[in-house]
Short mmCIF file of N, CA and C in Angstrom, two decimals:
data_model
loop_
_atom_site.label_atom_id
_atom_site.label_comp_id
_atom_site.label_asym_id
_atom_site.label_seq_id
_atom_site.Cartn_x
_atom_site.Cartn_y
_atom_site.Cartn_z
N UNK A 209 13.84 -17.12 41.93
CA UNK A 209 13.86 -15.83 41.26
C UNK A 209 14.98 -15.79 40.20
N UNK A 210 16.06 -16.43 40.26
CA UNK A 210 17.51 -16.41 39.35
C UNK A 210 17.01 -17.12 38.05
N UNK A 211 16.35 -18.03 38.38
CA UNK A 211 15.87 -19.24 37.45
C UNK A 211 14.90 -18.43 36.06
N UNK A 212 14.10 -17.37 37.07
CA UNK A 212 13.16 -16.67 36.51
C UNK A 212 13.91 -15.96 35.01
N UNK A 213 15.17 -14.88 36.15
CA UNK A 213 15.78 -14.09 35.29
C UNK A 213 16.52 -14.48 34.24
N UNK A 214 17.07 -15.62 34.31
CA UNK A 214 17.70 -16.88 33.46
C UNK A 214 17.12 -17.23 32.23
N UNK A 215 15.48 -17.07 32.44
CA UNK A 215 14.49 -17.97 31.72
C UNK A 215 14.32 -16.26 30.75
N UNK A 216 14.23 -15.50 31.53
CA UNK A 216 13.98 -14.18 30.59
C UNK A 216 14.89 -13.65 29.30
N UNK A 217 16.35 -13.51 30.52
CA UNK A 217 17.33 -13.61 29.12
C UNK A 217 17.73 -14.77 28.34
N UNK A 218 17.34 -15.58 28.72
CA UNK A 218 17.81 -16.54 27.24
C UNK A 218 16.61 -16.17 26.20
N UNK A 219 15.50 -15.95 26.57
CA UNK A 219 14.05 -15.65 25.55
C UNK A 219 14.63 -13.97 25.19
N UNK A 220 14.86 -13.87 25.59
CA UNK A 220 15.33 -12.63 24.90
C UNK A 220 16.28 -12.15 24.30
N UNK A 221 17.27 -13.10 24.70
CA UNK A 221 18.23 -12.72 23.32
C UNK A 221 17.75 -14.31 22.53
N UNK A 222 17.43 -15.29 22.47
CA UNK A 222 16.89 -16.00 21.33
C UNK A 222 16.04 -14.97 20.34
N UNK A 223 14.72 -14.38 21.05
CA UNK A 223 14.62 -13.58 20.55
C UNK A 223 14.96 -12.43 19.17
N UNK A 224 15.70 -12.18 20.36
CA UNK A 224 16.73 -10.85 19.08
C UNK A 224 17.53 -11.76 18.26
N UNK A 225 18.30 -12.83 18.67
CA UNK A 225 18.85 -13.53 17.55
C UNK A 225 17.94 -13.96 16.12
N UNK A 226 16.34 -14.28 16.74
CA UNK A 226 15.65 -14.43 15.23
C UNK A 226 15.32 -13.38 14.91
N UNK A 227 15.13 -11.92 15.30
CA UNK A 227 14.67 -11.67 14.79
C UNK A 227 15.56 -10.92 13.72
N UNK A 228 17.24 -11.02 14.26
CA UNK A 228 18.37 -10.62 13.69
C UNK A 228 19.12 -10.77 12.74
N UNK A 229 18.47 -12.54 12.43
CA UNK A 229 18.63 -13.52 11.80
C UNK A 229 18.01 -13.22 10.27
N UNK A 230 16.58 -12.72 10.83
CA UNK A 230 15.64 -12.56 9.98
C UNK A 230 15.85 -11.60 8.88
N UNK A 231 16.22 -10.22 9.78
CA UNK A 231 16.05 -8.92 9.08
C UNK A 231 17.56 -8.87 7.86
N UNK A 232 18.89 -8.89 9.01
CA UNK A 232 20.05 -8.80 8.45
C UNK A 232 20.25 -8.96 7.11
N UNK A 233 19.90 -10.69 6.54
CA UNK A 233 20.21 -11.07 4.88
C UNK A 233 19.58 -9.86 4.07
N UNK A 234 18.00 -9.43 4.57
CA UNK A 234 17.36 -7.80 3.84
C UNK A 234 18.28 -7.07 3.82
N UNK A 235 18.65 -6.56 4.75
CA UNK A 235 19.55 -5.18 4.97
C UNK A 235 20.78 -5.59 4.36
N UNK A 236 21.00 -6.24 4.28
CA UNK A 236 22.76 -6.40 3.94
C UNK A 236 23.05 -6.49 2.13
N UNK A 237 21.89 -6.39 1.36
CA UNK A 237 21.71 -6.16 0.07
C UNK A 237 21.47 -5.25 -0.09
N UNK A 238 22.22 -3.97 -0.30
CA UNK A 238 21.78 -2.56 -0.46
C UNK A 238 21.20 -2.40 -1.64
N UNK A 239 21.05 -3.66 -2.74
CA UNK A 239 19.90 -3.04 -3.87
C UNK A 239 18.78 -3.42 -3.81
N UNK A 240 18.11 -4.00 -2.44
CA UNK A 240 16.60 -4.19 -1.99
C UNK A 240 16.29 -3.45 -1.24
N UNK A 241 17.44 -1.73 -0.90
CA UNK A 241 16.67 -0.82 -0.65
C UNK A 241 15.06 -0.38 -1.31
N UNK A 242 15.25 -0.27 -2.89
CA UNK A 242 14.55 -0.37 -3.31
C UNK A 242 13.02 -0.55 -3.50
N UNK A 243 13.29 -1.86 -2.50
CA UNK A 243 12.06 -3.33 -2.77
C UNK A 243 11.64 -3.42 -1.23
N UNK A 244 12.54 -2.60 -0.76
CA UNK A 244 11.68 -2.83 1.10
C UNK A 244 11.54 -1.94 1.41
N UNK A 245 11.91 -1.11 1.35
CA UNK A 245 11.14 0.35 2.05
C UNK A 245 9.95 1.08 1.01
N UNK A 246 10.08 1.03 -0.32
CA UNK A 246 9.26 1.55 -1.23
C UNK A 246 8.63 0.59 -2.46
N UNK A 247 7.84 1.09 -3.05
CA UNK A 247 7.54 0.77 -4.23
C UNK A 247 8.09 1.27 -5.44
N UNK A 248 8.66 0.65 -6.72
CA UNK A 248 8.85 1.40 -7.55
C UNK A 248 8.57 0.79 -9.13
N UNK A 249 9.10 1.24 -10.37
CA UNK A 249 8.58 1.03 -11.25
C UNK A 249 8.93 -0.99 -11.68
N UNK A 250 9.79 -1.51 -11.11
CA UNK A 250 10.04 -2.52 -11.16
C UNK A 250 9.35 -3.44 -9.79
N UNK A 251 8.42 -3.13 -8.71
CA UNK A 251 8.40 -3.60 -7.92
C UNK A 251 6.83 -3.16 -7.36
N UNK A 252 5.96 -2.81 -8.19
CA UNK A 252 4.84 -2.14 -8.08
C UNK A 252 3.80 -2.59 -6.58
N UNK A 253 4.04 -3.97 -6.71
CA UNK A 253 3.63 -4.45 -5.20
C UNK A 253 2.40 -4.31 -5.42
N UNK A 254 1.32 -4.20 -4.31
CA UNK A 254 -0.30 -4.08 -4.05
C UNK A 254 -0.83 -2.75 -5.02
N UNK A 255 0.30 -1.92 -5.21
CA UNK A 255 -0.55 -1.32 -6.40
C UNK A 255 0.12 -1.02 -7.57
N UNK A 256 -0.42 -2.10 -7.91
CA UNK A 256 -0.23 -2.98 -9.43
C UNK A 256 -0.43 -1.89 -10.31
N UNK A 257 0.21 -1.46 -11.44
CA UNK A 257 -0.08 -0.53 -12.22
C UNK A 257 -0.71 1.07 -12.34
N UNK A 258 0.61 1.22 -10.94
CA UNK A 258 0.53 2.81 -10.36
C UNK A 258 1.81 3.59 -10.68
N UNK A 259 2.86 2.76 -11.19
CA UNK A 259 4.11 3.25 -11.64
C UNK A 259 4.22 3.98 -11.95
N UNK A 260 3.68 4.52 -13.03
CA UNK A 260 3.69 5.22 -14.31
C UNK A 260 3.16 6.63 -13.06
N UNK A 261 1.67 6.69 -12.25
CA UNK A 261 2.05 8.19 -12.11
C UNK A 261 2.47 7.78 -10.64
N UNK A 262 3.33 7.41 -10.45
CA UNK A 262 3.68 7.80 -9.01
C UNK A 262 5.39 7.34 -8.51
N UNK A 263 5.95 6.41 -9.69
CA UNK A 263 7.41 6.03 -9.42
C UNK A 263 7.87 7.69 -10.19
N UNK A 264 8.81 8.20 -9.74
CA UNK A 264 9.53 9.92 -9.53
C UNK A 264 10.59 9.29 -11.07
N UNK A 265 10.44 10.60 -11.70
CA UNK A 265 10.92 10.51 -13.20
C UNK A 265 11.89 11.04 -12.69
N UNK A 266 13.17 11.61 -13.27
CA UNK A 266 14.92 11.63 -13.37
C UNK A 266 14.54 12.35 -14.32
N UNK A 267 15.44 13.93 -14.75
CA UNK A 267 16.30 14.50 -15.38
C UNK A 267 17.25 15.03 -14.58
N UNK A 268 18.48 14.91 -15.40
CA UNK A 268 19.50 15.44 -15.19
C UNK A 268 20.12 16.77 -16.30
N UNK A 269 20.76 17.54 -15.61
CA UNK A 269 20.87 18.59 -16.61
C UNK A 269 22.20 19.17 -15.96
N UNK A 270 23.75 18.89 -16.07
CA UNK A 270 24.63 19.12 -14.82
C UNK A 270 24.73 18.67 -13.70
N UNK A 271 24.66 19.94 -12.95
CA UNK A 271 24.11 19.42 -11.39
C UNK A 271 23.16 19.60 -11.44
N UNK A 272 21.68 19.76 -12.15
CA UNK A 272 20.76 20.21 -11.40
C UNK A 272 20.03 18.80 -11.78
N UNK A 273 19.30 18.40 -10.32
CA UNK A 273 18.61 16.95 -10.76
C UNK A 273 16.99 17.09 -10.26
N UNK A 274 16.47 17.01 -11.61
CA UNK A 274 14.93 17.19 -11.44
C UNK A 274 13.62 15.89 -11.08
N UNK A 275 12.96 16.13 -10.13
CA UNK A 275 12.39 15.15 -9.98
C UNK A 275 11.03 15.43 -10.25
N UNK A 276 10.12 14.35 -10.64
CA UNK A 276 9.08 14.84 -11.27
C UNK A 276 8.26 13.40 -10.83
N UNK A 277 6.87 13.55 -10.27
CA UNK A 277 6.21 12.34 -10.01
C UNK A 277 4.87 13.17 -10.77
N UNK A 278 4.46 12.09 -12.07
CA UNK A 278 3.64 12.45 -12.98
C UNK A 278 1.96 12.03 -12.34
N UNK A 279 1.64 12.61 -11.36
CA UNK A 279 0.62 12.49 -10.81
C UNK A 279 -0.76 13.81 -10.29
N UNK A 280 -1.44 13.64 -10.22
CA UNK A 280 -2.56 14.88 -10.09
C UNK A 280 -2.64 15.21 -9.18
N UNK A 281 -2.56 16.57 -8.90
CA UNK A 281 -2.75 17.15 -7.38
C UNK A 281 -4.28 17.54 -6.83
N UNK A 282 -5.01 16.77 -5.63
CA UNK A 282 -6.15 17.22 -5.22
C UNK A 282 -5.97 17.04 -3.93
N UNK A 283 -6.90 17.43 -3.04
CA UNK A 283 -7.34 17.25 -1.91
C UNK A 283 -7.35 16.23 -1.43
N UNK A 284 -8.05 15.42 -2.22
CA UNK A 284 -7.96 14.06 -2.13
C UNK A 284 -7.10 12.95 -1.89
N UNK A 285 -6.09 13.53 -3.40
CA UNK A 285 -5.31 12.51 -3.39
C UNK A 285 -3.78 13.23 -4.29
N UNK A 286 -3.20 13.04 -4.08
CA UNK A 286 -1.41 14.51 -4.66
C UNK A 286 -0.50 13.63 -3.82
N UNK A 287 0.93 14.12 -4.19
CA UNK A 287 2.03 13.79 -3.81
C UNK A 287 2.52 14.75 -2.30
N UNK A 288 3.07 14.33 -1.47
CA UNK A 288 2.90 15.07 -0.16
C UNK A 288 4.30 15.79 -0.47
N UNK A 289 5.35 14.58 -0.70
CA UNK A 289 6.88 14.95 -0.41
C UNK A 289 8.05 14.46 -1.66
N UNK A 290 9.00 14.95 -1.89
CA UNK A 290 10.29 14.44 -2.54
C UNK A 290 11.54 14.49 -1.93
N UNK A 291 12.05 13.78 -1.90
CA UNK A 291 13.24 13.24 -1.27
C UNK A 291 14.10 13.05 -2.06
N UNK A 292 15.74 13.69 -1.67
CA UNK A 292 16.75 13.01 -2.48
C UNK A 292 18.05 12.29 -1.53
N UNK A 293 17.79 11.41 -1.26
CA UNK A 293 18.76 10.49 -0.49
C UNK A 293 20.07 9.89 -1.42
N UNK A 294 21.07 9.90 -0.92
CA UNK A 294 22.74 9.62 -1.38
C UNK A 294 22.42 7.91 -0.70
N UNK A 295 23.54 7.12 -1.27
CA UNK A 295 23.32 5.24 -1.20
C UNK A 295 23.51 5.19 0.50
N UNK A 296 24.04 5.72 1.28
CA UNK A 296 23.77 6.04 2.84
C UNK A 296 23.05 6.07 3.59
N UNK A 297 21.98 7.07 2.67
CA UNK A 297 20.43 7.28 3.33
C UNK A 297 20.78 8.94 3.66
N UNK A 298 21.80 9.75 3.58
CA UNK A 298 22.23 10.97 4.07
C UNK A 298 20.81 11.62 2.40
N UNK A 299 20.13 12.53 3.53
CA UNK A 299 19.31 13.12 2.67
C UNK A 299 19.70 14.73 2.16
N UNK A 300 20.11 14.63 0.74
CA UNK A 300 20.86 15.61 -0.01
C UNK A 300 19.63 17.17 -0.81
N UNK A 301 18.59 16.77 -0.37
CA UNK A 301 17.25 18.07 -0.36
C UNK A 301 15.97 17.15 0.24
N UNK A 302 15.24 18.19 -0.08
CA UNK A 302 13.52 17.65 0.37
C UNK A 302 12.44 18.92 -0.20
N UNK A 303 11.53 18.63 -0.88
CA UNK A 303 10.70 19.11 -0.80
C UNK A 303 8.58 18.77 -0.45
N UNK A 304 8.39 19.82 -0.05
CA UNK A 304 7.15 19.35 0.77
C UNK A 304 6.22 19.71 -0.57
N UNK A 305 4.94 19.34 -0.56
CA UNK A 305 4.12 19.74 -1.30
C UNK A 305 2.31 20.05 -0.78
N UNK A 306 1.81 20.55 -1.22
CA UNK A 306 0.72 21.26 -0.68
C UNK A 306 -0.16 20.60 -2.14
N UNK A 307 -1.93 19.96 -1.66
CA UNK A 307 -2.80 19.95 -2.62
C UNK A 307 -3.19 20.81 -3.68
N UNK A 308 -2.93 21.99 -3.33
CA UNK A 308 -2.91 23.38 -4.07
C UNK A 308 -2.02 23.37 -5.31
N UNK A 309 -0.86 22.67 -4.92
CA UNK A 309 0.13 22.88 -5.98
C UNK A 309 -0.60 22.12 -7.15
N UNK A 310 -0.11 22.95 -8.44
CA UNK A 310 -0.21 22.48 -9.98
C UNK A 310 0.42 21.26 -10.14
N UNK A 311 2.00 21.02 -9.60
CA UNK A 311 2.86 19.70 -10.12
C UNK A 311 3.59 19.44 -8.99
N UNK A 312 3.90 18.29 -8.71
CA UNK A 312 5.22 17.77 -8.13
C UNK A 312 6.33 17.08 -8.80
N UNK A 313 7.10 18.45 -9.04
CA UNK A 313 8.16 18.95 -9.04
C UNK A 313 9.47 19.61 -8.12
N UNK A 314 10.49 18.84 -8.13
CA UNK A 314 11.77 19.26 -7.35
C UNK A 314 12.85 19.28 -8.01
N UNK A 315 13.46 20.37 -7.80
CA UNK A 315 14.99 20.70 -8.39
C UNK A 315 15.81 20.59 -7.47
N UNK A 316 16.95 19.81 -7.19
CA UNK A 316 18.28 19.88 -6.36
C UNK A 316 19.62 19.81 -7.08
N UNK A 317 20.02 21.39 -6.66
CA UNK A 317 21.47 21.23 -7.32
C UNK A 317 22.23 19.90 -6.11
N UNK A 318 22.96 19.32 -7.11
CA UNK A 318 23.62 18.08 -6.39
C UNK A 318 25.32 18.47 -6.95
N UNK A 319 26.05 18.41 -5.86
CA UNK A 319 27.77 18.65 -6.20
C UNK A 319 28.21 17.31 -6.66
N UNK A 320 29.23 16.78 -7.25
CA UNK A 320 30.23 15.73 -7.29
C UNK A 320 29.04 14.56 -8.16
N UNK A 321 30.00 13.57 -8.17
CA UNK A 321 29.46 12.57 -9.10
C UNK A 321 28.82 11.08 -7.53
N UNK A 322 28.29 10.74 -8.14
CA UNK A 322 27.37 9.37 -6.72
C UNK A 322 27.33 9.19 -7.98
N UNK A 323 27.53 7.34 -7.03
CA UNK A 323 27.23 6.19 -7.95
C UNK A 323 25.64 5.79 -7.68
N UNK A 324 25.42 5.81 -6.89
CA UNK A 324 23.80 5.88 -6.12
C UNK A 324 23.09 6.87 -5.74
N UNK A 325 22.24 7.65 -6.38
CA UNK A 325 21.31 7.97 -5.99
C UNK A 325 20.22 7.51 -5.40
N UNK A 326 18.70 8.05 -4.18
CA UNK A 326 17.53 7.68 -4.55
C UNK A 326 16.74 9.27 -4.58
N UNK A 327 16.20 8.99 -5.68
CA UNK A 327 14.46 10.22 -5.41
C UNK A 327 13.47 8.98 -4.74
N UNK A 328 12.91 9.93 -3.52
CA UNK A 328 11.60 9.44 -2.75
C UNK A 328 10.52 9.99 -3.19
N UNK A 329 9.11 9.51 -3.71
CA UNK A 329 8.01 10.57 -3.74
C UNK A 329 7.11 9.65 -2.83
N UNK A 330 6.24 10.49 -1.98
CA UNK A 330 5.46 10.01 -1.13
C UNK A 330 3.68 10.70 -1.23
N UNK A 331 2.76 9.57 -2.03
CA UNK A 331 1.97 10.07 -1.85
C UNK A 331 0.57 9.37 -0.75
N UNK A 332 0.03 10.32 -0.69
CA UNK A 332 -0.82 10.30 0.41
C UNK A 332 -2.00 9.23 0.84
N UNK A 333 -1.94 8.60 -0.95
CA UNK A 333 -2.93 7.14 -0.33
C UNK A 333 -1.79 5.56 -1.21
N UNK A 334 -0.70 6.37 -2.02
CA UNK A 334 -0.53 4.87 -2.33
C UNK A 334 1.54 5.10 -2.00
N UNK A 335 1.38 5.15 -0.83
CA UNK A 335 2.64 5.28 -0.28
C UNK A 335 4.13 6.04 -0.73
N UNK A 336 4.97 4.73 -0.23
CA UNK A 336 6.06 5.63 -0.18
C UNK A 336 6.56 4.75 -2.17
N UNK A 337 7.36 5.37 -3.10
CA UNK A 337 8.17 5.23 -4.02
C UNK A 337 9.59 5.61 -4.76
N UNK A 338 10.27 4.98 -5.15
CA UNK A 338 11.47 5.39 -5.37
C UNK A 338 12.04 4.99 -6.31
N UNK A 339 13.08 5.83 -6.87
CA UNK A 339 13.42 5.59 -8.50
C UNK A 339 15.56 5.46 -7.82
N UNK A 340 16.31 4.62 -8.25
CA UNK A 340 17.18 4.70 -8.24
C UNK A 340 18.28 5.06 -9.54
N UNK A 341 18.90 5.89 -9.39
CA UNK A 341 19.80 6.61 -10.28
C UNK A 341 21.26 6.71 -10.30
N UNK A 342 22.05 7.72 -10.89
CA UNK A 342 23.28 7.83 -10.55
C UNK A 342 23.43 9.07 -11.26
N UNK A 343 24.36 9.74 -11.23
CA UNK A 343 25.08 11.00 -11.01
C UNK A 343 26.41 10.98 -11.19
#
């Protein structure tokens, strides 16, 4: 029975060592946030020439930071959500969106200066996208 339990944890932390091995070098480049969790205008992925309406446009105007994903709203197919995440991942607004709506559009007053921003837009058949910025 010892032999058993022996045989378990070594497979299991070998295990976690590859798979720790694996993930870490990703994660430990915080500018392939980018490129692994989303799609964006530099990284279009499986859908090849969707950038344009679905990577989240940037104005800035002060504090107020506007996000805009130039895409059509239907039943079908619209933007669900916007996200404004700080280089942390600490999420600094959110807004939801409904098929009904005319545009997806979000305004967040943002305080102080970030060297990193992200806007998230998430739509409903061609995933998650993200535009990185600064402030």
């Amino acid at each position: 029975m010892q032999k058993r339990r022996d045989f378990l944890k070594t497979s299991l932390l070998t295990s976690a060592g590859l798979v720790a091995a694996t993930v870490s070098p990703a994660l430990a480049d915080d500018n392939k946030m980018d490129s692994i969790f989303a799609y964006s205008q530099n990284n279009e992925g499986r859908w090849k020439g969707k950038s344009g309406s679905h990577a989240p446009v940037i104005t800035i105007d002060g504090n107020k930071v506007t996000v805009e994903t130039k895409h059509g709203m239907s039943e079908a197919h619209y933007i669900v959500k916007h996200s404004l995440l700080d280089s942390k991942g600490n999420v600094l607004g959110e807004t939801i969106f409904f098929p009904t709506d005319k545009k997806a559009i979000s305004t967040f007053v943002v305080e102080g200066k970030y060297t990193e921003l992200y806007a998230l837009s998430f739509c409903n058949i061609h995933d998650l996208w993200v535009t990185k910025f600064s402030k």
